[in-house]
XYZ file of C-alpha atoms in Angstrom:
509
model
C 4.319 47.462 -24.402
C 5.147 48.005 -28.034
C 4.868 44.968 -30.300
C 8.325 43.773 -31.229
C 9.387 42.343 -34.571
C 11.393 39.617 -32.852
C 10.619 37.026 -35.538
C 12.182 39.218 -38.160
C 15.563 39.038 -36.450
C 15.481 35.245 -36.904
C 13.736 34.915 -40.256
C 15.378 37.668 -42.307
C 18.771 35.916 -42.076
C 17.165 32.765 -43.442
C 15.620 34.675 -46.350
C 18.931 36.343 -47.121
C 21.180 33.300 -46.824
C 21.130 32.293 -50.523
C 21.950 35.877 -51.526
C 24.876 36.186 -49.156
C 26.379 32.891 -50.270
C 26.986 34.537 -53.673
C 28.476 37.750 -52.340
C 31.882 38.460 -53.739
C 33.227 40.220 -50.650
C 33.476 38.636 -47.229
C 33.385 40.233 -43.791
C 36.757 39.052 -42.587
C 37.052 41.674 -39.870
C 33.560 41.164 -38.445
C 33.166 40.701 -34.711
C 33.052 36.913 -34.275
C 30.498 37.278 -31.500
C 27.995 39.057 -33.729
C 25.404 37.316 -35.855
C 25.455 38.410 -39.478
C 22.664 37.691 -41.978
C 24.755 34.808 -43.324
C 24.424 33.124 -39.934
C 21.449 32.370 -37.710
C 18.719 30.182 -39.243
C 20.396 28.367 -42.116
C 18.374 26.561 -44.797
C 18.728 22.727 -44.667
C 20.564 21.254 -47.614
C 19.542 18.333 -49.790
C 22.210 16.238 -47.989
C 20.082 16.384 -44.825
C 21.811 18.919 -42.602
C 18.764 18.820 -40.329
C 19.018 15.058 -39.851
C 17.053 13.841 -42.866
C 18.226 11.332 -45.433
C 19.734 12.193 -48.762
C 17.103 12.572 -51.419
C 14.382 13.726 -48.998
C 12.666 17.030 -49.932
C 14.082 20.085 -48.245
C 12.155 21.366 -45.255
C 11.185 25.016 -45.295
C 12.586 26.490 -42.019
C 9.819 29.102 -42.103
C 6.958 26.709 -42.809
C 5.444 27.209 -39.334
C 5.293 30.938 -39.912
C 2.863 30.490 -42.822
C 0.944 27.516 -41.424
C -1.853 29.584 -39.974
C -2.490 31.879 -42.929
C -6.248 32.336 -43.454
C -7.631 30.325 -46.373
C -10.631 30.615 -48.630
C -11.966 30.135 -52.148
C -13.686 33.182 -53.597
C -14.540 31.757 -57.021
C -12.782 34.420 -59.078
C -13.956 37.421 -57.037
C -12.120 40.642 -57.802
C -9.944 42.225 -55.177
C -9.234 45.844 -56.031
C -6.570 47.991 -54.390
C -6.206 51.715 -54.954
C -2.518 52.654 -55.053
C -0.410 55.718 -55.988
C 0.850 55.513 -59.569
C 4.432 56.333 -58.557
C 4.517 53.115 -56.468
C 2.773 50.809 -58.913
C 5.797 48.484 -58.638
C 4.362 47.420 -55.252
C 1.445 45.687 -56.935
C 2.125 45.233 -60.657
C 4.693 42.731 -61.800
C 5.525 40.748 -64.956
C 8.093 38.267 -66.227
C 10.490 40.836 -67.676
C 13.870 39.935 -66.211
C 13.670 42.435 -63.341
C 14.072 40.617 -60.025
C 11.516 42.743 -58.153
C 8.914 42.852 -60.908
C 9.048 39.080 -61.240
C 8.797 38.594 -57.473
C 5.647 40.803 -57.394
C 4.216 38.837 -60.316
C 4.936 35.548 -58.532
C 3.367 36.825 -55.305
C 0.221 38.022 -57.079
C -0.187 34.748 -58.952
C 0.335 32.693 -55.811
C -2.365 34.564 -53.882
C -4.805 34.551 -56.816
C -4.317 30.784 -57.150
C -4.548 30.011 -53.442
C -7.669 32.094 -52.788
C -9.468 32.022 -56.120
C -9.402 35.756 -56.626
C -8.641 38.156 -59.433
C -6.214 40.818 -58.204
C -6.912 44.214 -59.809
C -4.764 47.185 -58.788
C -6.016 50.669 -59.737
C -3.274 53.324 -60.002
C -4.024 57.019 -59.636
C -1.738 60.089 -59.319
C -0.817 60.033 -55.661
C 2.109 62.353 -54.950
C 1.829 65.170 -52.422
C 0.423 67.630 -54.962
C -2.215 65.019 -55.914
C -3.488 64.630 -52.395
C -6.897 66.294 -52.777
C -7.798 64.284 -55.850
C -6.544 61.003 -54.398
C -8.351 61.407 -51.086
C -11.415 62.570 -52.997
C -11.606 59.248 -54.897
C -11.624 57.348 -51.618
C -14.261 59.531 -49.976
C -16.520 59.576 -53.056
C -16.387 55.779 -53.299
C -17.273 55.307 -49.661
C -20.071 57.872 -49.761
C -21.500 56.157 -52.863
C -21.095 52.741 -51.201
C -19.903 51.357 -54.535
C -17.256 49.054 -53.024
C -14.837 50.199 -55.747
C -11.804 49.463 -53.565
C -11.248 46.740 -50.982
C -7.909 48.180 -49.878
C -6.390 51.658 -50.067
C -2.643 52.282 -50.218
C -1.851 55.936 -49.700
C 0.969 58.474 -49.270
C 1.645 58.558 -45.548
C 1.821 62.329 -45.141
C -1.737 62.929 -46.322
C -3.824 59.714 -46.398
C -4.273 59.936 -42.613
C -6.233 63.160 -43.015
C -9.413 61.455 -44.142
C -9.597 59.024 -41.187
C -11.380 61.843 -39.360
C -14.064 61.803 -42.073
C -15.120 58.319 -41.070
C -14.232 56.650 -44.366
C -11.997 53.898 -42.991
C -12.863 50.715 -41.144
C -11.151 49.725 -37.908
C -8.357 47.211 -38.592
C -9.152 45.690 -35.169
C -12.439 44.493 -36.702
C -10.798 42.855 -39.701
C -10.534 39.068 -39.166
C -7.647 37.105 -40.594
C -4.955 39.747 -40.157
C -2.253 38.904 -37.576
C -0.237 42.015 -36.742
C 2.194 40.001 -34.658
C 3.656 38.470 -37.792
C 6.951 39.906 -39.073
C 5.453 41.158 -42.334
C 3.739 43.958 -40.384
C 5.429 46.794 -38.590
C 4.374 46.195 -35.005
C 5.532 49.633 -33.858
C 3.075 51.487 -36.095
C 0.320 49.133 -34.979
C 1.006 50.049 -31.366
C 1.350 53.798 -31.995
C -1.728 54.177 -34.226
C -3.975 51.939 -32.118
C -5.845 54.549 -30.045
C -9.025 53.866 -28.040
C -9.099 50.459 -29.715
C -9.277 52.100 -33.134
C -6.672 51.422 -35.797
C -7.125 53.021 -39.184
C -3.760 52.633 -40.962
C -0.833 50.196 -40.912
C 2.190 49.443 -42.979
C 4.673 46.620 -43.530
C 6.186 44.432 -46.232
C 3.106 44.809 -48.463
C 4.838 47.941 -49.716
C 8.509 48.245 -50.584
C 8.341 51.913 -49.539
C 8.324 50.683 -45.916
C 11.915 49.571 -46.517
C 13.262 51.710 -49.330
C 12.218 55.009 -47.695
C 13.918 54.245 -44.386
C 16.489 56.815 -43.323
C 20.076 55.507 -43.346
C 23.626 56.681 -43.792
C 26.047 55.764 -46.609
C 29.802 56.076 -46.097
C 32.731 56.180 -48.527
C 34.913 53.208 -47.660
C 37.983 54.617 -49.412
C 37.822 57.863 -47.426
C 37.097 55.894 -44.282
C 40.279 53.899 -44.719
C 42.220 57.155 -45.109
C 40.962 58.420 -41.727
C 42.478 55.424 -39.949
C 39.404 55.187 -37.757
C 37.720 51.949 -36.732
C 35.100 50.669 -39.191
C 31.621 52.120 -38.555
C 30.318 48.540 -38.856
C 32.254 47.673 -35.706
C 30.933 50.708 -33.863
C 27.371 49.797 -34.800
C 27.785 46.202 -33.568
C 29.318 47.370 -30.315
C 26.610 49.954 -29.653
C 29.117 52.793 -30.019
C 27.770 54.428 -33.189
C 26.512 57.662 -31.643
C 26.173 61.320 -32.476
C 29.534 62.002 -30.835
C 31.131 59.297 -32.997
C 29.611 60.832 -36.118
C 30.999 64.235 -35.112
C 34.478 62.799 -34.503
C 34.603 60.972 -37.812
C 33.117 63.895 -39.737
C 35.603 66.378 -38.309
C 38.477 64.682 -40.140
C 37.178 66.008 -43.489
C 36.566 69.693 -43.849
C 38.639 70.846 -46.810
C 38.404 73.984 -48.931
C 38.849 71.871 -52.052
C 39.013 74.723 -54.569
C 40.973 77.078 -52.328
C 38.540 80.013 -52.559
C 38.525 80.586 -48.809
C 34.896 79.520 -48.451
C 33.172 76.235 -47.768
C 30.752 75.688 -50.650
C 29.145 72.869 -52.567
C 32.458 72.436 -54.438
C 34.452 71.474 -51.305
C 34.981 68.328 -49.243
C 32.958 67.471 -46.178
C 32.690 64.871 -43.473
C 28.898 64.745 -43.532
C 26.403 65.765 -46.232
C 22.671 66.056 -45.644
C 19.581 68.007 -46.479
C 17.845 70.344 -44.028
C 14.411 68.787 -44.272
C 13.379 65.114 -44.252
C 16.766 63.729 -43.282
C 16.685 65.937 -40.161
C 13.326 64.529 -39.167
C 14.917 61.130 -39.092
C 16.954 62.117 -36.064
C 13.869 62.413 -33.872
C 13.334 58.669 -34.280
C 17.071 57.902 -34.121
C 17.402 59.752 -30.799
C 14.185 58.431 -29.210
C 12.828 61.964 -29.189
C 9.094 61.259 -29.286
C 6.698 63.992 -30.407
C 3.884 62.262 -28.557
C 3.797 59.582 -25.872
C 0.839 57.544 -24.684
C -0.687 58.570 -21.369
C -0.291 55.487 -19.088
C -3.811 55.981 -17.672
C -5.869 56.842 -20.752
C -3.724 55.319 -23.491
C -4.221 58.535 -25.514
C -1.258 60.292 -27.157
C -0.099 63.463 -25.421
C 2.362 66.035 -26.725
C 5.963 65.624 -25.467
C 7.800 68.357 -27.337
C 8.320 70.413 -24.172
C 10.223 67.634 -22.423
C 13.776 68.518 -21.513
C 15.196 65.522 -23.340
C 13.390 66.495 -26.561
C 14.856 69.995 -26.400
C 18.373 68.889 -25.422
C 18.557 66.368 -28.244
C 17.411 68.958 -30.765
C 20.042 71.472 -29.613
C 22.757 68.811 -30.012
C 21.854 67.887 -33.582
C 21.142 71.512 -34.555
C 24.601 72.661 -33.399
C 26.284 69.863 -35.362
C 24.317 70.413 -38.583
C 24.296 74.216 -38.557
C 27.645 75.138 -36.942
C 30.137 72.379 -37.683
C 32.307 73.231 -40.737
C 32.586 69.553 -41.631
C 28.849 69.418 -42.466
C 27.310 70.317 -45.825
C 23.677 71.258 -45.135
C 21.592 71.541 -48.263
C 18.405 73.598 -48.167
C 17.541 72.985 -51.822
C 16.735 69.311 -52.286
C 13.396 68.982 -54.063
C 12.938 65.350 -54.957
C 14.343 62.628 -52.730
C 14.891 60.099 -55.490
C 18.087 59.865 -57.547
C 21.561 61.298 -57.174
C 21.046 64.783 -58.632
C 20.356 66.306 -55.194
C 23.065 68.542 -53.728
C 23.771 66.399 -50.700
C 23.910 63.212 -52.801
C 25.989 64.856 -55.538
C 28.783 65.696 -53.104
C 28.855 62.098 -51.872
C 28.664 60.500 -55.327
C 31.608 62.619 -56.455
C 33.714 61.327 -53.574
C 33.732 64.555 -51.599
C 31.902 63.447 -48.450
C 32.690 60.742 -45.926
C 29.012 60.304 -44.985
C 25.666 61.170 -46.539
C 22.224 60.876 -44.989
C 19.772 59.343 -47.424
C 16.872 56.931 -47.781
C 17.802 53.276 -48.148
C 16.357 52.889 -51.650
C 18.690 55.513 -53.026
C 21.572 53.082 -52.643
C 20.579 51.910 -56.142
C 21.208 55.419 -57.483
C 24.777 55.136 -56.215
C 25.632 52.125 -58.406
C 27.761 54.192 -60.808
C 30.067 55.740 -58.225
C 33.715 54.806 -58.615
C 34.344 53.919 -54.992
C 33.211 51.316 -52.509
C 30.497 52.476 -50.068
C 28.809 51.021 -47.008
C 25.426 51.378 -45.377
C 24.827 51.967 -41.687
C 21.919 53.162 -39.508
C 21.509 56.668 -38.143
C 23.520 57.020 -34.942
C 22.094 56.709 -31.433
C 22.050 59.862 -29.339
C 24.561 58.387 -26.893
C 25.728 55.000 -25.684
C 23.164 55.024 -22.868
C 20.438 54.689 -25.525
C 19.761 50.969 -25.837
C 18.762 50.534 -29.472
C 19.255 52.027 -32.915
C 16.131 53.444 -34.468
C 15.075 54.829 -37.781
C 11.846 55.845 -39.450
C 10.657 56.417 -42.988
C 10.401 59.474 -45.194
C 6.701 60.311 -44.938
C 6.005 59.351 -48.568
C 5.852 55.684 -47.588
C 2.512 53.979 -48.118
C -0.028 53.317 -45.398
C -2.861 50.813 -45.802
C -6.519 51.407 -44.887
C -9.783 49.604 -45.471
C -12.813 51.517 -46.804
C -15.619 51.074 -44.274
C -17.914 49.843 -47.042
C -15.687 46.822 -47.836
C -16.454 43.239 -46.730
C -13.955 42.960 -43.864
C -13.460 39.187 -43.764
C -12.677 39.111 -47.489
C -10.221 41.998 -47.051
C -8.545 40.375 -44.106
C -7.905 37.003 -45.775
C -6.565 38.479 -48.997
C -4.455 41.203 -47.354
C -2.804 38.841 -44.867
C -1.876 36.407 -47.657
C -0.546 39.315 -49.790
C 1.588 40.581 -46.908
C 2.933 37.141 -46.070
C 3.829 36.448 -49.671
C 5.514 39.833 -49.882
C 7.684 38.868 -46.917
C 8.490 35.542 -48.543
C 9.000 36.638 -52.176
C 9.270 40.392 -52.597
C 11.350 41.426 -49.592
C 14.281 39.118 -50.472
C 14.131 40.399 -54.073
C 14.308 43.963 -52.812
C 17.289 43.130 -50.602
C 18.997 41.509 -53.579
C 18.428 44.504 -55.834
C 19.476 46.974 -53.114
C 22.711 45.018 -52.700
C 23.346 44.549 -56.429
C 25.095 47.891 -56.623
C 28.522 46.739 -57.596
C 30.190 48.179 -54.517
C 27.567 47.788 -51.782
C 27.098 44.037 -52.126
C 28.675 42.631 -49.009
C 27.693 40.815 -45.845
C 28.194 43.917 -43.712
C 25.723 45.969 -45.775
C 23.219 43.114 -45.750
C 23.475 42.933 -41.954
C 23.031 46.679 -41.659
C 19.992 46.755 -43.965
C 18.396 44.025 -41.892
C 19.133 46.020 -38.730
C 17.739 49.224 -40.243
C 14.521 47.472 -41.294
C 13.962 45.828 -37.935
C 14.588 49.116 -36.079
C 11.952 51.116 -37.963
C 9.729 53.082 -35.569
C 6.756 55.346 -36.072
C 5.338 58.012 -33.733
C 1.681 59.022 -33.587
C 2.591 62.690 -33.473
C 4.860 62.437 -36.496
C 2.537 60.329 -38.628
C -0.371 62.707 -37.909
C 1.774 65.847 -37.733
C 0.021 67.733 -40.596
C -3.312 67.524 -38.745
C -2.179 68.621 -35.305
C -0.107 71.736 -35.912
C 3.029 70.085 -37.409
C 4.955 69.190 -34.224
C 6.783 66.530 -36.274
C 8.345 69.299 -38.387
C 9.821 71.322 -35.522
C 13.396 70.044 -35.830
C 13.573 70.296 -39.652
C 11.996 73.748 -39.707
C 14.472 75.129 -37.226
C 17.496 73.476 -38.847
C 16.323 74.709 -42.248
C 16.350 78.293 -40.927
C 19.554 77.576 -38.975
C 17.828 78.597 -35.755
C 18.189 77.008 -32.325
C 15.208 78.886 -30.895
C 13.210 75.817 -30.062
C 11.375 77.713 -27.364
C 9.531 79.496 -30.148
C 8.046 76.150 -31.081
C 7.537 74.562 -27.685
C 6.149 77.626 -25.868
C 3.001 79.360 -27.018
C 2.794 77.257 -30.186
C 2.692 74.089 -28.122
C -0.614 75.150 -26.557
C -2.197 75.434 -30.001
C -0.757 72.030 -30.934
C -2.217 70.471 -27.792
C -5.666 71.764 -28.725
C -5.262 70.526 -32.293
C -4.251 67.108 -31.027
C -7.200 66.895 -28.655
C -9.603 67.923 -31.437
C -8.113 65.369 -33.825
C -8.374 62.594 -31.246
C -11.942 63.499 -30.386
C -13.136 63.539 -33.967
C -11.169 60.577 -35.256
C -11.004 58.159 -32.345
C -13.426 59.209 -29.607
C -16.610 59.739 -31.589
C -16.795 63.528 -31.236
C -17.746 66.043 -33.907
């Protein structure tokens, strides 16, 4: 059974409570039976809400969570992490007035003080085009046994490629790390743990594990004009589905400039790109690229399953044929608001836009109120909402030459302090956009984070024939010919998967 982040559902509301008490907008129409981030585990007050006397020190409601953190004193020993330069904010902070930077600084200082270490991040170019050089630094260090890095943070889409080269240690052999804690993503631990080998994990140690999560923003002003029920209500009632998105989107398909054609200058119900945002629907619809064989525990390809095909055909028809959808095939970067799909939304000409959660900050200058909700479920029969991250999020691995006990103690403390200090700061900054700061959005961000899932076949897609790119490739070419991907091509992918498993996890050559 997959590890569940149950603790997060209880603890995140406690972490967010001080933030939400200062929100300027309330959730007056919220379902009274639902639990918002302002409810749940409240922090005791100085007046003794938990039964204590006035004047007694406040009790940390999460103290038990941190009680079993591994301890040690390493007498000033250096702990070096290799990280991509474009995400240096994960590990470098200073007292500069920025809420996230100061939280990172506070986390680093707390861990250094508690463990007697000197934290030294090393930043190198680590974008997709830098992959060969970045991976080369890791491999060269391991081959030289120079112990240059104790922890490696790498771009998810490519850092997995060098696990097959034998450069990473098995996380299952690293003492001190507790993957059942809420600061780790339990789903990726389950999915990537194959034949008792686990080479990469992610969690709150990187903000990319939250800011790169796929989500949907909606224009509240346009939503009011439709007269439809609030999407927040649909989400809470389990009714936010693909059909609901279609229905809402269909209300806005307007030839704004009257030229007789639907172009980038017109108004749409739904705006999205034809690449990464499409991939998010595989996770949202529970359309797994691989599933674990119940007998062997090994991942097997599932792209020929009827449900995988049917779900693709449903989303492809909506994105490629519905006139209320603006489908951009020219996105480039996924940061900022200069992308075509984001531009339409920021100019008030789209009811919905698919985006990554962190881009909510780029919307702070829009002149309308907007909300944040998860990707829809496939249908109401689907039990839970799911999302996943744009594959530029950071994964963490341990060089096999590192001292594992040292790595485990430091990494667990860093992750725990990130959950305690950095995650609330990120939530605060994400909600500081002058229009998105409300209890509903906070509740939705918490839901999106706790519903993040990762699939072995998607994470390792580049190394096994790219089955994780099937949906986006077909939507990008506006083709519904999924048989071209799941027929003969599937056989080649099966062989690639078997070869990858043999070399990386089963000890083959």
